[in-house]
Amino acid sequence: MNDDREAEVLISIAEYGRRLTRLADSRCVKDGRLLGATYRLSDGIWVWSAGHRQPPRAIRHNAAAVHLDAIDDCSTAEEVRACYDGAIEALSSATRLKPSPSVMKVEMKEAGRWSYAMTGPFAMPMVTGPSFTVTEVSCGCRRQYYLDIHALVKESIGRTKTGEQPAHVAPLPPDLPEREAQRLLGSRS
């Protein structure tokens, strides 16, 4: 898989997404916007993610931290002052990044066996385990979710009828890591 094909698929989904064969999708609970989906294209099944964006506050704090971390390398008072000024500017700016959609191909290994073909960073951050793959996604209404990639692909495999409604996979709540940690701690005690 190459980056050119991934770029082509992203463009195709952006331009013709409503006309493409969608096998499964995940939508925002509040307003129904598409967060992720699987599409059947001429060369197989592709997973699409709407992407994730951090809230503006987190972006500003991360940018300020970069400036403050640079103070250790400063040798003059002017350089230190410039680092502080950069941090103050970063904290006061109104930065709002847009999420970057991404795609990856689902590779069919043999009957009943499949895997993801990730050639580059797909909708990072992503957490993967046996029969478990999630990534963060953001809705335009500013709600944060986890997209269950494994469930999307599992629902897509074997769906061959065109015109069939896509299978719905509910997005996972943003507190998923904390709830999983509590569940694991409870099961060990």
CSV table of C-alpha atoms in Angstrom, one decimal:
chain,number,residue,atom,x,y,z
A,1,MET,CA,0.0,0.0,0.0
A,2,ASN,CA,1.3,3.4,-0.8
A,3,ASP,CA,0.5,6.9,0.4
A,4,ASP,CA,-0.7,7.9,-3.1
A,5,ARG,CA,-3.5,5.3,-2.9
A,6,GLU,CA,-4.5,6.4,0.6
A,7,ALA,CA,-4.7,10.0,-0.7
A,8,GLU,CA,-6.8,8.9,-3.6
A,9,VAL,CA,-9.2,7.1,-1.3
A,10,LEU,CA,-9.5,10.1,1.0
A,11,ILE,CA,-10.3,12.3,-1.9
A,12,SER,CA,-12.9,9.8,-3.2
A,13,ILE,CA,-14.6,9.6,0.2
A,14,ALA,CA,-14.6,13.4,0.6
A,15,GLU,CA,-16.1,13.9,-2.9
A,16,TYR,CA,-18.3,10.8,-3.4
A,17,GLY,CA,-18.8,9.5,0.1
A,18,ARG,CA,-22.6,9.4,-0.1
A,19,ARG,CA,-22.5,7.4,-3.4
A,20,LEU,CA,-19.9,4.9,-2.3
A,21,THR,CA,-20.9,1.5,-0.8
A,22,ARG,CA,-20.7,2.0,3.0
A,23,LEU,CA,-20.7,-1.2,4.9
A,24,ALA,CA,-20.7,0.0,8.5
A,25,ASP,CA,-20.6,3.4,10.1
A,26,SER,CA,-20.3,5.1,13.5
A,27,ARG,CA,-22.1,8.3,14.2
A,28,CYS,CA,-22.2,11.0,16.9
A,29,VAL,CA,-24.8,10.3,19.5
A,30,LYS,CA,-25.8,14.0,19.7
A,31,ASP,CA,-26.2,15.1,16.1
A,32,GLY,CA,-25.7,12.0,14.0
A,33,ARG,CA,-22.5,13.2,12.1
A,34,LEU,CA,-20.3,10.5,10.6
A,35,LEU,CA,-17.3,9.7,12.8
A,36,GLY,CA,-16.0,6.7,11.0
A,37,ALA,CA,-17.0,4.1,8.4
A,38,THR,CA,-16.0,1.2,6.2
A,39,TYR,CA,-16.3,1.5,2.4
A,40,ARG,CA,-16.2,-1.2,-0.3
A,41,LEU,CA,-14.0,0.2,-3.1
A,42,SER,CA,-12.7,-1.5,-6.2
A,43,ASP,CA,-9.6,-2.7,-4.5
A,44,GLY,CA,-11.2,-3.9,-1.2
A,45,ILE,CA,-12.6,-2.6,2.1
A,46,TRP,CA,-11.2,0.7,3.5
A,47,VAL,CA,-11.7,2.1,7.0
A,48,TRP,CA,-12.2,5.9,7.2
A,49,SER,CA,-11.9,8.0,10.4
A,50,ALA,CA,-13.0,11.6,10.7
A,51,GLY,CA,-9.9,12.3,12.8
A,52,HIS,CA,-9.3,13.8,16.2
A,53,ARG,CA,-8.6,17.3,17.3
A,54,GLN,CA,-7.6,18.4,20.7
A,55,PRO,CA,-9.6,21.2,22.4
A,56,PRO,CA,-8.0,24.7,22.0
A,57,ARG,CA,-7.0,24.8,25.6
A,58,ALA,CA,-4.9,21.7,25.4
A,59,ILE,CA,-3.3,22.9,22.1
A,60,ARG,CA,-2.4,26.2,23.7
A,61,HIS,CA,-0.9,24.5,26.8
A,62,ASN,CA,1.2,22.1,24.7
A,63,ALA,CA,2.5,25.0,22.7
A,64,ALA,CA,3.4,27.0,25.8
A,65,ALA,CA,5.1,23.9,27.3
A,66,VAL,CA,7.4,23.7,24.2
A,67,HIS,CA,8.5,27.3,24.7
A,68,LEU,CA,9.0,26.8,28.5
A,69,ASP,CA,11.0,23.6,27.9
A,70,ALA,CA,13.4,25.6,25.7
A,71,ILE,CA,14.4,27.7,28.7
A,72,ASP,CA,16.9,25.0,29.7
A,73,ASP,CA,18.9,25.6,26.5
A,74,CYS,CA,19.0,29.4,26.9
A,75,SER,CA,22.3,31.1,27.8
A,76,THR,CA,21.2,34.7,28.0
A,77,ALA,CA,18.5,36.7,29.8
A,78,GLU,CA,17.2,37.8,26.4
A,79,GLU,CA,16.7,34.2,25.2
A,80,VAL,CA,14.9,33.3,28.5
A,81,ARG,CA,12.6,36.4,28.0
A,82,ALA,CA,11.9,35.3,24.4
A,83,CYS,CA,10.9,31.9,25.7
A,84,TYR,CA,8.5,33.4,28.2
A,85,ASP,CA,7.1,35.7,25.6
A,86,GLY,CA,6.6,32.8,23.2
A,87,ALA,CA,4.8,30.9,26.0
A,88,ILE,CA,2.5,33.8,26.8
A,89,GLU,CA,1.7,34.3,23.1
A,90,ALA,CA,0.9,30.6,22.8
A,91,LEU,CA,-1.5,30.7,25.8
A,92,SER,CA,-3.3,33.7,24.4
A,93,SER,CA,-3.7,32.6,20.8
A,94,ALA,CA,-7.0,31.2,19.6
A,95,THR,CA,-5.6,28.1,17.8
A,96,ARG,CA,-8.2,25.6,16.7
A,97,LEU,CA,-6.8,22.7,14.7
A,98,LYS,CA,-9.0,20.8,12.3
A,99,PRO,CA,-9.2,17.0,12.5
A,100,SER,CA,-7.4,15.2,9.7
A,101,PRO,CA,-9.4,12.3,8.2
A,102,SER,CA,-7.5,9.1,7.6
A,103,VAL,CA,-7.9,5.8,5.9
A,104,MET,CA,-6.5,2.3,6.0
A,105,LYS,CA,-7.0,-0.8,4.0
A,106,VAL,CA,-8.4,-4.1,5.4
A,107,GLU,CA,-6.4,-7.0,4.1
A,108,MET,CA,-8.1,-10.4,3.6
A,109,LYS,CA,-5.7,-13.1,4.6
A,110,GLU,CA,-7.7,-16.2,4.1
A,111,ALA,CA,-11.3,-17.4,4.7
A,112,GLY,CA,-12.5,-15.7,7.9
A,113,ARG,CA,-9.1,-14.1,8.6
A,114,TRP,CA,-8.3,-10.4,8.0
A,115,SER,CA,-6.0,-7.7,9.3
A,116,TYR,CA,-5.5,-3.9,9.0
A,117,ALA,CA,-2.8,-2.6,6.6
A,118,MET,CA,-1.5,0.5,8.2
A,119,THR,CA,1.2,2.0,6.1
A,120,GLY,CA,1.3,5.3,7.9
A,121,PRO,CA,-0.1,6.9,11.0
A,122,PHE,CA,-3.9,6.2,11.1
A,123,ALA,CA,-6.0,8.5,13.2
A,124,MET,CA,-3.5,8.7,16.0
A,125,PRO,CA,-3.6,8.0,18.9
A,126,MET,CA,-4.7,4.4,18.4
A,127,VAL,CA,-4.8,1.6,20.9
A,128,THR,CA,-4.6,-1.9,19.6
A,129,GLY,CA,-4.8,-5.3,21.3
A,130,PRO,CA,-6.1,-8.8,20.5
A,131,SER,CA,-9.6,-8.3,18.9
A,132,PHE,CA,-9.5,-4.7,20.1
A,133,THR,CA,-8.6,-1.5,18.1
A,134,VAL,CA,-9.8,2.0,19.0
A,135,THR,CA,-8.8,5.5,18.0
A,136,GLU,CA,-10.0,8.9,19.2
A,137,VAL,CA,-12.4,10.9,17.0
A,138,SER,CA,-14.0,14.3,17.3
A,139,CYS,CA,-17.4,15.3,16.1
A,140,GLY,CA,-18.1,18.8,14.7
A,141,CYS,CA,-20.2,19.4,17.8
A,142,ARG,CA,-17.0,19.1,19.8
A,143,ARG,CA,-17.8,15.8,21.4
A,144,GLN,CA,-15.0,13.4,21.8
A,145,TYR,CA,-15.4,9.6,21.2
A,146,TYR,CA,-13.4,6.5,20.6
A,147,LEU,CA,-14.0,4.8,17.2
A,148,ASP,CA,-14.2,1.0,17.5
A,149,ILE,CA,-12.2,0.1,14.3
A,150,HIS,CA,-12.3,-3.6,15.1
A,151,ALA,CA,-16.1,-3.7,15.4
A,152,LEU,CA,-16.5,-1.6,12.2
A,153,VAL,CA,-14.3,-4.1,10.2
A,154,LYS,CA,-16.0,-7.1,11.8
A,155,GLU,CA,-19.4,-5.8,10.8
A,156,SER,CA,-18.2,-5.2,7.2
A,157,ILE,CA,-16.7,-8.6,6.5
A,158,GLY,CA,-19.2,-10.8,4.6
A,159,ARG,CA,-21.6,-7.9,3.7
A,160,THR,CA,-22.1,-8.2,-0.1
A,161,LYS,CA,-25.5,-6.8,-0.9
A,162,THR,CA,-25.4,-3.4,-2.5
A,163,GLY,CA,-28.1,-1.0,-1.4
A,164,GLU,CA,-28.2,-2.6,2.1
A,165,GLN,CA,-28.2,-0.2,5.0
A,166,PRO,CA,-24.8,0.1,6.6
A,167,ALA,CA,-24.4,-1.7,9.9
A,168,HIS,CA,-24.2,0.8,12.8
A,169,VAL,CA,-21.4,0.6,15.3
A,170,ALA,CA,-21.9,2.8,18.3
A,171,PRO,CA,-19.0,5.1,19.2
A,172,LEU,CA,-17.4,4.4,22.5
A,173,PRO,CA,-17.5,7.1,25.3
A,174,PRO,CA,-14.5,9.4,26.0
A,175,ASP,CA,-14.1,8.0,29.5
A,176,LEU,CA,-13.4,4.5,28.0
A,177,PRO,CA,-9.8,4.3,29.4
A,178,GLU,CA,-10.8,5.1,32.9
A,179,ARG,CA,-13.7,2.7,32.9
A,180,GLU,CA,-11.6,-0.1,31.5
A,181,ALA,CA,-8.9,0.6,34.1
A,182,GLN,CA,-11.6,0.4,36.9
A,183,ARG,CA,-13.0,-2.8,35.4
A,184,LEU,CA,-9.6,-4.4,35.3
A,185,LEU,CA,-8.7,-3.4,38.8
A,186,GLY,CA,-12.1,-4.7,40.0
A,187,SER,CA,-11.6,-8.1,38.3
A,188,ARG,CA,-8.1,-8.5,39.9
A,189,SER,CA,-9.3,-7.9,43.4
